[in-house]
Each structure stands twice: as C-alpha cells, then as structure tokens.
Tab-separated table of C-alpha atoms in Angstrom:
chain	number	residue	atom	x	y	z
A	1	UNK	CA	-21.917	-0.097	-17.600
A	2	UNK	CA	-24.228	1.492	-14.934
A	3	UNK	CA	-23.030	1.803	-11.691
A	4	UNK	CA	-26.167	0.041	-10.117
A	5	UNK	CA	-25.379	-3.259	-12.531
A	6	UNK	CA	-21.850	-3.200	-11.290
A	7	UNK	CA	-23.037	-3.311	-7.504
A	8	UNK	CA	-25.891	-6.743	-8.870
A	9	UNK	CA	-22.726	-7.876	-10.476
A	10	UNK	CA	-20.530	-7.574	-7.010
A	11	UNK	CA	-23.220	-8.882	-5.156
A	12	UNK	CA	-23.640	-12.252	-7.154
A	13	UNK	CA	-20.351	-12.707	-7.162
A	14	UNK	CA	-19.964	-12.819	-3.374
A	15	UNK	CA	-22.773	-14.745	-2.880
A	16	UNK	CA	-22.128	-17.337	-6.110
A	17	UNK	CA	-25.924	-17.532	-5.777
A	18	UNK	CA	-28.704	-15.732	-8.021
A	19	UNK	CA	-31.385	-16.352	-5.485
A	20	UNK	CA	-29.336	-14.800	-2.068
A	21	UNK	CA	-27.857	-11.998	-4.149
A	22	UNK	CA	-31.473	-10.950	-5.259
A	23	UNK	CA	-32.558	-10.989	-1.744
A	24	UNK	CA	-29.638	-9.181	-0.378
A	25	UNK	CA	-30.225	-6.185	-3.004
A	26	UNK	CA	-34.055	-6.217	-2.327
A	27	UNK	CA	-34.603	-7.218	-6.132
A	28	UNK	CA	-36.065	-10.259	-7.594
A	29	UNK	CA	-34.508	-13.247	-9.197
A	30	UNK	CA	-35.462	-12.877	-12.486
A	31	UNK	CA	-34.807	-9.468	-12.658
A	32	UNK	CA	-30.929	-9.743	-11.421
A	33	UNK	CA	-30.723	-12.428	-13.564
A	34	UNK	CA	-31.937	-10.160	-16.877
A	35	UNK	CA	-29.252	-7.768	-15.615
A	36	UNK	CA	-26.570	-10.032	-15.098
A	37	UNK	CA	-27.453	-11.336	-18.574
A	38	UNK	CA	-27.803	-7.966	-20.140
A	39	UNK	CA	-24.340	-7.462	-18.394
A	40	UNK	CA	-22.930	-9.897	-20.444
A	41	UNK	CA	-24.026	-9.136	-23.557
A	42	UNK	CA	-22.870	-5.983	-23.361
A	43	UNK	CA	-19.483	-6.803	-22.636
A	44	UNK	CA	-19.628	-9.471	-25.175
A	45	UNK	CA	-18.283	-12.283	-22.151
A	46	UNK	CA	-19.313	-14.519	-19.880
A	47	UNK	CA	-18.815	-13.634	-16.520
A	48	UNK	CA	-20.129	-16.754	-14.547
A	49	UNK	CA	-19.988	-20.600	-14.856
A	50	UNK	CA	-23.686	-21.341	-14.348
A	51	UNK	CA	-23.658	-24.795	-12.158
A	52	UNK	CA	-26.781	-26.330	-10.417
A	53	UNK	CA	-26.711	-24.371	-7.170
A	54	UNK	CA	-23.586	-22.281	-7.154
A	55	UNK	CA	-22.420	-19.758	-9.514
A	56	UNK	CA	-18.376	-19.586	-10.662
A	57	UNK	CA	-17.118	-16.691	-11.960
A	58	UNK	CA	-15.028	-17.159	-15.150
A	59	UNK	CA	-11.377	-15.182	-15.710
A	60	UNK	CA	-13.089	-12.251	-17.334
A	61	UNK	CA	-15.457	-12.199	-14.452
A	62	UNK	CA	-12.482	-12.129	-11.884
A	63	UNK	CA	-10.949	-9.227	-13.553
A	64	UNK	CA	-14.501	-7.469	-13.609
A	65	UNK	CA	-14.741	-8.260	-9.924
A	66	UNK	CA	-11.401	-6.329	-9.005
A	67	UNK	CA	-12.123	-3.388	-11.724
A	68	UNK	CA	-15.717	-2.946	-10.451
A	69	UNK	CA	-14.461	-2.698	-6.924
A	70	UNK	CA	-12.099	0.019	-7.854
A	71	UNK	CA	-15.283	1.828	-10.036
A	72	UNK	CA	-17.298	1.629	-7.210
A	73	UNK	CA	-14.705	2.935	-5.044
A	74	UNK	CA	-13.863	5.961	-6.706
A	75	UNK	CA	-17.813	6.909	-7.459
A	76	UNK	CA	-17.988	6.948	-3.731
A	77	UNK	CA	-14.943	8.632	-2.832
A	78	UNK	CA	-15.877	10.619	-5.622
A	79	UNK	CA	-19.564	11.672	-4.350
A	80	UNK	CA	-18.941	11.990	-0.822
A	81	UNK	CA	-16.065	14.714	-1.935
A	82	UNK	CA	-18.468	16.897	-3.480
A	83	UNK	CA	-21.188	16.795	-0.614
A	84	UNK	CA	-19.403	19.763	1.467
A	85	UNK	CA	-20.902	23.024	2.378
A	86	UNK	CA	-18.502	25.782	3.839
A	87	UNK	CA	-17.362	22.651	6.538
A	88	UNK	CA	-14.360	20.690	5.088
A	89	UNK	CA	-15.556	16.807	4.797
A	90	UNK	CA	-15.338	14.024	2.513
A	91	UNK	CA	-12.470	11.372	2.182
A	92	UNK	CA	-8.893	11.854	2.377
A	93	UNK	CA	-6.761	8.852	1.127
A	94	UNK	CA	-3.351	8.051	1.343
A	95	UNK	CA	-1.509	5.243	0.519
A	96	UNK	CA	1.580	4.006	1.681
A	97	UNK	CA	4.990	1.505	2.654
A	98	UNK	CA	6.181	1.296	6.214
A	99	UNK	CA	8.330	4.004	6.717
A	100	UNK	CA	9.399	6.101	9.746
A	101	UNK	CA	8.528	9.116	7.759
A	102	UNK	CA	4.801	8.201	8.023
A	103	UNK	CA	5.019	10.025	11.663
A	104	UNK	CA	5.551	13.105	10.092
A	105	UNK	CA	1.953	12.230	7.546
A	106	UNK	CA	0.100	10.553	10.864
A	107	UNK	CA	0.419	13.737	12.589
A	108	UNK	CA	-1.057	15.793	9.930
A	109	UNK	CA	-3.979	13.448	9.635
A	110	UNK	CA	-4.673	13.742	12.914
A	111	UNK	CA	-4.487	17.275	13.320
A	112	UNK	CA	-6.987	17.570	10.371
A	113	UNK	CA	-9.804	14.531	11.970
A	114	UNK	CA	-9.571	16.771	15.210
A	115	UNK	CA	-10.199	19.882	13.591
A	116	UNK	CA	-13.009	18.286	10.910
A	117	UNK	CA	-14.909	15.948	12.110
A	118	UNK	CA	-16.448	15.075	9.327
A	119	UNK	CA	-13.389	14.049	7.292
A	120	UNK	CA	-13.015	10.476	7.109
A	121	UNK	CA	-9.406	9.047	6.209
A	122	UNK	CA	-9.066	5.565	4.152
A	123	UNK	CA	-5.120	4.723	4.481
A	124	UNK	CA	-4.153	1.673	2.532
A	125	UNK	CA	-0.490	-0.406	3.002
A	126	UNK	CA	0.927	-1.543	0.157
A	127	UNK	CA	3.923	-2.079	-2.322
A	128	UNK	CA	4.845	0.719	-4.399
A	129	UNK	CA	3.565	-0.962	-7.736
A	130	UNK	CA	0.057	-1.832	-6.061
A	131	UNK	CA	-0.313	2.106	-4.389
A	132	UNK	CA	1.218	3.316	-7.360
A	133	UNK	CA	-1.497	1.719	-9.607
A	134	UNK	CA	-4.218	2.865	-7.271
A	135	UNK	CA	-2.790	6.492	-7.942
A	136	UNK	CA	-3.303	6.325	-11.210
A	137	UNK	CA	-6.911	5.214	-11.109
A	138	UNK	CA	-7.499	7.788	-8.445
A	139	UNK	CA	-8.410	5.581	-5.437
A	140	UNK	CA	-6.044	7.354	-3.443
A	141	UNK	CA	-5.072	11.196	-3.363
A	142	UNK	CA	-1.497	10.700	-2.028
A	143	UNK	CA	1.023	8.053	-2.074
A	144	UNK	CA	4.251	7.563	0.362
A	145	UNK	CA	6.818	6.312	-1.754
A	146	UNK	CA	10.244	5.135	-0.211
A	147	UNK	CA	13.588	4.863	-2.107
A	148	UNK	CA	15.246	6.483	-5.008
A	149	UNK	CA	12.545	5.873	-7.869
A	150	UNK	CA	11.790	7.617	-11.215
A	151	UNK	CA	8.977	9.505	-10.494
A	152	UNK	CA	8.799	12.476	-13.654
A	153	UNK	CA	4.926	11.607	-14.045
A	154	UNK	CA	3.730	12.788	-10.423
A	155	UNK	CA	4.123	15.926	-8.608
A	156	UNK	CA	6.561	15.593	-5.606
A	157	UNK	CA	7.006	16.535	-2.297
A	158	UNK	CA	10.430	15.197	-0.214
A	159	UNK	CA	9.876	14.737	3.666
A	160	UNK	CA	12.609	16.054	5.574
A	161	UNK	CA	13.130	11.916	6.909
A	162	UNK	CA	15.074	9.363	5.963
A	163	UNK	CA	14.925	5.697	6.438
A	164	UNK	CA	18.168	4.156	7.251
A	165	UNK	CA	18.631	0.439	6.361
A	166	UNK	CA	20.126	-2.236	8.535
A	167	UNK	CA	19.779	-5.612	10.319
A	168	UNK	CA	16.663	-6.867	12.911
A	169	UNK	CA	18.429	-10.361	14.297
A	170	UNK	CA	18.168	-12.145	17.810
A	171	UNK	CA	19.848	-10.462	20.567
A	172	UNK	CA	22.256	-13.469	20.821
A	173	UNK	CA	23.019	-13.359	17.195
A	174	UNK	CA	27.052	-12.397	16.928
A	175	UNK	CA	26.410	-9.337	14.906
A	176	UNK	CA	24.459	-8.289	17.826
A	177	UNK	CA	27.860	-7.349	19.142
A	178	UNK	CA	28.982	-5.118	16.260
A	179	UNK	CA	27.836	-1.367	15.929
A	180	UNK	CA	27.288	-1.489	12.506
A	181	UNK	CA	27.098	-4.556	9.417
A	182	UNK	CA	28.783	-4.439	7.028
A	183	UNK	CA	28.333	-6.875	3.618
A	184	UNK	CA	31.126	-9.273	4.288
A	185	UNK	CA	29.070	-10.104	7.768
A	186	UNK	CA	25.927	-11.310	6.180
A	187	UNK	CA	27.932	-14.122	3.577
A	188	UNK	CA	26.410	-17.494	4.354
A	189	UNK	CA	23.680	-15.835	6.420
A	190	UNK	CA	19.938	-16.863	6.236
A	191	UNK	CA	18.308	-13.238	4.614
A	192	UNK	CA	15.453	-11.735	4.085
A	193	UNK	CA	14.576	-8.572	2.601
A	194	UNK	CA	12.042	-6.542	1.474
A	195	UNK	CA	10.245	-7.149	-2.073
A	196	UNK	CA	10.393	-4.046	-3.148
A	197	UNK	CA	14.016	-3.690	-2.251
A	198	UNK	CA	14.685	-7.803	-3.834
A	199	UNK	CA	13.034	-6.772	-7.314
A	200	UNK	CA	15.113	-3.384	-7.227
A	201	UNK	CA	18.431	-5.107	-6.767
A	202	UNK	CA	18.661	-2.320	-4.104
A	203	UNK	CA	21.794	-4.067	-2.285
A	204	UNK	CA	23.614	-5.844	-5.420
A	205	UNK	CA	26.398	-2.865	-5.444
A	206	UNK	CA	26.492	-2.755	-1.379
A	207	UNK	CA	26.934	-6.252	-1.298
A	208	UNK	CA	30.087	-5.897	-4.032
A	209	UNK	CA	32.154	-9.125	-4.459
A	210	UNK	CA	29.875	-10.615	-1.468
A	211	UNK	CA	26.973	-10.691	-3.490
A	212	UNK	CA	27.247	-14.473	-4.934
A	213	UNK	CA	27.957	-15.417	-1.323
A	214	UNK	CA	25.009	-13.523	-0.110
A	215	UNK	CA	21.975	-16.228	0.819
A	216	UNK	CA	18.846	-14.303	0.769
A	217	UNK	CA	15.934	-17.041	1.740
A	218	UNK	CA	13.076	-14.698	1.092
A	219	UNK	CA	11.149	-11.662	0.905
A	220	UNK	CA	8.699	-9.838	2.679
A	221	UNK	CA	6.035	-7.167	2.440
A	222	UNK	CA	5.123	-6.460	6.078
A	223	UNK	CA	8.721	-6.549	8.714
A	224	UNK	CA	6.149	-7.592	11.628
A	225	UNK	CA	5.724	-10.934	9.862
A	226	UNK	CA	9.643	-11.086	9.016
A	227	UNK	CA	10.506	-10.282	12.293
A	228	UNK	CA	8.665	-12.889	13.578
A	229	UNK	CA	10.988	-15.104	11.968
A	230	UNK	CA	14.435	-13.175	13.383
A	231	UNK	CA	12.942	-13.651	16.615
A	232	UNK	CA	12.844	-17.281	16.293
A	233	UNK	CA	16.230	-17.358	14.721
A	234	UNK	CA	15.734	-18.599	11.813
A	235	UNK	CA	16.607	-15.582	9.251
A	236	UNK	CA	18.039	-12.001	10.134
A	237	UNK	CA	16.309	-9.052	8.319
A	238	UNK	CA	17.334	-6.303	6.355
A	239	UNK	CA	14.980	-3.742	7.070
A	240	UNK	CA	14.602	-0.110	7.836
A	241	UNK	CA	15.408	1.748	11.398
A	242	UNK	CA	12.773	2.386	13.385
A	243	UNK	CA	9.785	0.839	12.233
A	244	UNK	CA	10.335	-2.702	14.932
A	245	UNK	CA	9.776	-2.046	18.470
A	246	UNK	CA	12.546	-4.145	19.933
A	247	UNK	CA	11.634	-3.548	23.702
A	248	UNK	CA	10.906	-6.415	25.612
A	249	UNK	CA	11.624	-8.562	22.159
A	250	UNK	CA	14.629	-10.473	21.849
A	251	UNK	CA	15.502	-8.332	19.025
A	252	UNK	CA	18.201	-5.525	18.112
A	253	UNK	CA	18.769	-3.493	15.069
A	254	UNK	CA	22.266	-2.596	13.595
A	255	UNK	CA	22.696	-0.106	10.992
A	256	UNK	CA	24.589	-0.763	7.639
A	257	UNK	CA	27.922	0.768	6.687
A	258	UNK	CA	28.538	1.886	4.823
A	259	UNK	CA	25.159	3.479	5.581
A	260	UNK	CA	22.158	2.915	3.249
A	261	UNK	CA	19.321	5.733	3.167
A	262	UNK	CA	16.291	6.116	1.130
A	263	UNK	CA	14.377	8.945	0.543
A	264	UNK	CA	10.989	9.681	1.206
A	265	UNK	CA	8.752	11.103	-0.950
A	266	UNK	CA	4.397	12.567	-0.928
A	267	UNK	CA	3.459	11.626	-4.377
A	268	UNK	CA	-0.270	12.831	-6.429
A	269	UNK	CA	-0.878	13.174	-9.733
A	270	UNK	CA	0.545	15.547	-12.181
A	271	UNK	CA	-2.880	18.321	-12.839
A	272	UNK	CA	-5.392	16.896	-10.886
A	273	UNK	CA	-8.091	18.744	-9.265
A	274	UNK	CA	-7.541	18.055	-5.090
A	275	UNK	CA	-10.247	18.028	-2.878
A	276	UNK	CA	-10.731	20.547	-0.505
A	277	UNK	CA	-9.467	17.786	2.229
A	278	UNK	CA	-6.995	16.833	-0.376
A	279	UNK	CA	-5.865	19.892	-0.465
A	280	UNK	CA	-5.761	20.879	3.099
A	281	UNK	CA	-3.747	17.997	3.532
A	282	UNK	CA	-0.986	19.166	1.455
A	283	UNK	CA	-0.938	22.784	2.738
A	284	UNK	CA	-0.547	21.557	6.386
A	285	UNK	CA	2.096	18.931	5.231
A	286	UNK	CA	4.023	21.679	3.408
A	287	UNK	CA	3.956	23.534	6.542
A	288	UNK	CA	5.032	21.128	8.752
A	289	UNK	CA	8.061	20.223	6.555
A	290	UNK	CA	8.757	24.499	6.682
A	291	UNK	CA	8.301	24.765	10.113
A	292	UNK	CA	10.905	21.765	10.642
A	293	UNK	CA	13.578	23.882	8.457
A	294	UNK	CA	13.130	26.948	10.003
C-alpha cells in the first residue's frame, strides 16, 4: 500500500463520492477510481458499497479508514522529525488521562515551545487502553499513565505526584459535612466512577462488605461531563483531587479514608530511537523531577 493511495482512499471515504473526492485531490475520476479499484484488489476486499450517488464503506473499509489514519499519522510525524538542522523541531506527542500530575508535564512542554519555536506538540486525552495502543503503533512518544498497572514492556519514569481519590457532590449533599468518606457513606448512593477505575475493580476491596450495597449508576471518561451531573444532584463522583475547579460551583470534594492514591507514571517504549524533541523532553522532565528532590 502506497502512502498516496491511502490518502485517495481517506479522501473517498469522507466524501462517499468518487466525483468530489477526485476534485478535492486535483485528480480525475477515472483515475481515483482505477486506484481505489487497484486498492482493492490488492487487499483482496471490498472496501465500498457502490450505490447510485453515494459511496458506503463496508466493515473492512471502516477498519482501513482508522488504520490508514494512524499510517498517515505516523509518516508525518515521522517526516517532519527528521527535517531538523542544528535547531530542535519536529513533533512532540504525548498522550494522556486527567491527572494533577500533568502540571508537572505542561510545564515542561511549555518551557520547550518557548525555547523552540519550531516544535509543535500534538497532546491527545484518552483511556489508558486507547493511549496505550497508540504507543505501541508509535503515534505518540510518551504516555501518562495513572494507577498501579503492569507495565514490564515500557520504560518508566514515576512523577514525584500523586492523585488522591475522593468524592465531587453538591455542596448541600450531607457528606459535604464530613472531612473525609468513607465506604459505608456511599451505600445506597447514586455513583459514578471512572471507566478505567470500573473495569479495574479499583474500589471492590475499599468498598469491603459495602460493596453489594454500593449503587454505581455509571461511568465516565472525562469528570467535567460527570461533574456536570453532581452539580445537578443527580449522582456524586468518585474522582481524583484536584482536577474540578469547585470555585464559584456548587461543588466540594472530600477525600477517601482510608485514603486511596495512584501513582503516576511517563511511559515510551522499551528501545526506541527518541527524537531529538523526544528526547529533550525526557531530559528536562528528569530534571525537573531531580530538582523537586533535591
């Protein structure tokens, strides 16, 4: 597959027409369509549903659709890496969960864009399987993993932070009144909690002989969209410290106890060749976690 089909092949599929996709790519009709075609055979599928006016991609085409986005991605990232001189440039990419310990990565990143100009920075949000499997293709240099996870297969690097868990509820809630929740408060409360943490079974053993008694409603990937729903009262949220900003919200957070803490962790993989941003990166991160020890 050449790189230059896979961008025809992109380009039909957005515009589930043969006629605007040619015109868009500054090709003619009959000459996409021999690609597209020769596409095909090569691959030994069919990637659309040919209709009158409008094209349909099939279930191999769908999957070509999201693999081709992630070739395409990674030729580019790939390119634009090895156009630098003597002058640091190119793409630095990072992908991460919310996390207070992103402060610590933010202000590294931003150090580096002032000092290079010409790096650019790509930062994707996402679950840990969906950045994990983007670190594997090498779509993304680094990943910011949260919690206690095997990770034997990647190099590490542990941030200093830590997020805390707890409760985001109304102000008027009851347990606003308490310094701290513990499991027996929650039973018969509307919950939600974080995917990641729900397909973990990251509170089963806190919650102990509450845990049947425990009514968790639903999950969440982003805590501004959950605690949307706190702040209309209809679920509280276990979530981590620090990443709501409560002022002027009718909000409050309350910590667990006993206290729940996750680690933090800079993840890339095991022998890989960083970029000279890539690795600039690192070397500043490293030094910002020294200097914080020393």
């Amino acid at each position: 597959m050449e790189l230059r089909v896979l961008n025809y092949f992109l380009a039909t599929a957005q515009e589930q027409n043969m006629t605007r996709a040619a015109e868009k790519l500054l090709v003619s009709q009959p000459a996409l369509s021999r690609q597209i075609a020769d596409l095909e055979d090569e691959l030994g599928v069919k990637l659309f549903i040919r209709q009158p006016r409008k094209l349909i991609l099939t279930p191999a085409g769908r999957y070509l659709q999201e693999q081709a986005r992630e070739i395409l991605t990674l030729a580019d990232k790939t390119k634009q890496n090895l156009q630098f001189t003597s002058v640091i440039s190119g793409d630095l990419t990072i992908g991460a969960g919310e996390s207070y310990g992103m402060q610590r990565v933010m202000s590294v990143v931003s150090d580096i864009i002032k000092d290079y100009p010409l790096v650019n920075i790509d930062l994707f949000s996402g679950s840990y399987a969906t950045t994990e499997a983007k670190l594997n293709n090498g779509t993304i240099d680094f990943a910011v993993i949260m919690g206690d996870l095997p990770l034997t297969n990647y190099e590490v690097l542990q941030l200093p932070e830590k997020d805390q868990w707890g409760v985001l509820m109304p102000a008027s809630d009851p347990l606003a009144n308490k310094a701290e929740v513990r499991a027996g408060d929650l039973v018969n409360r509307q919950l939600l909690i974080s995917t990641q943490a729900k397909m973990r079974n990251r509170f089963q053993e806190w919650f102990g002989n509450y845990y049947k008694q425990i009514n968790i409603i639903g999950n969440y990937n982003l805590v501004y969209n959950a605690s949307l729903m706190a702040e209309n009262n209809s679920a509280i949220v276990m979530t981590y410290d620090r990443l709501t900003n409560t002022n002027g919200r009718n909000l409050v957070f309350r910590p667990l106890a006993p206290a729940q803490y996750e680690p933090i962790n800079v993840i890339w993989k095991h022998e890989t060749a960083l970029s000279p941003v890539a690795q600039l990166f690192l070397n500043r991160l490293k030094a910002s976690i020294q200097d914080s020890e020393n």
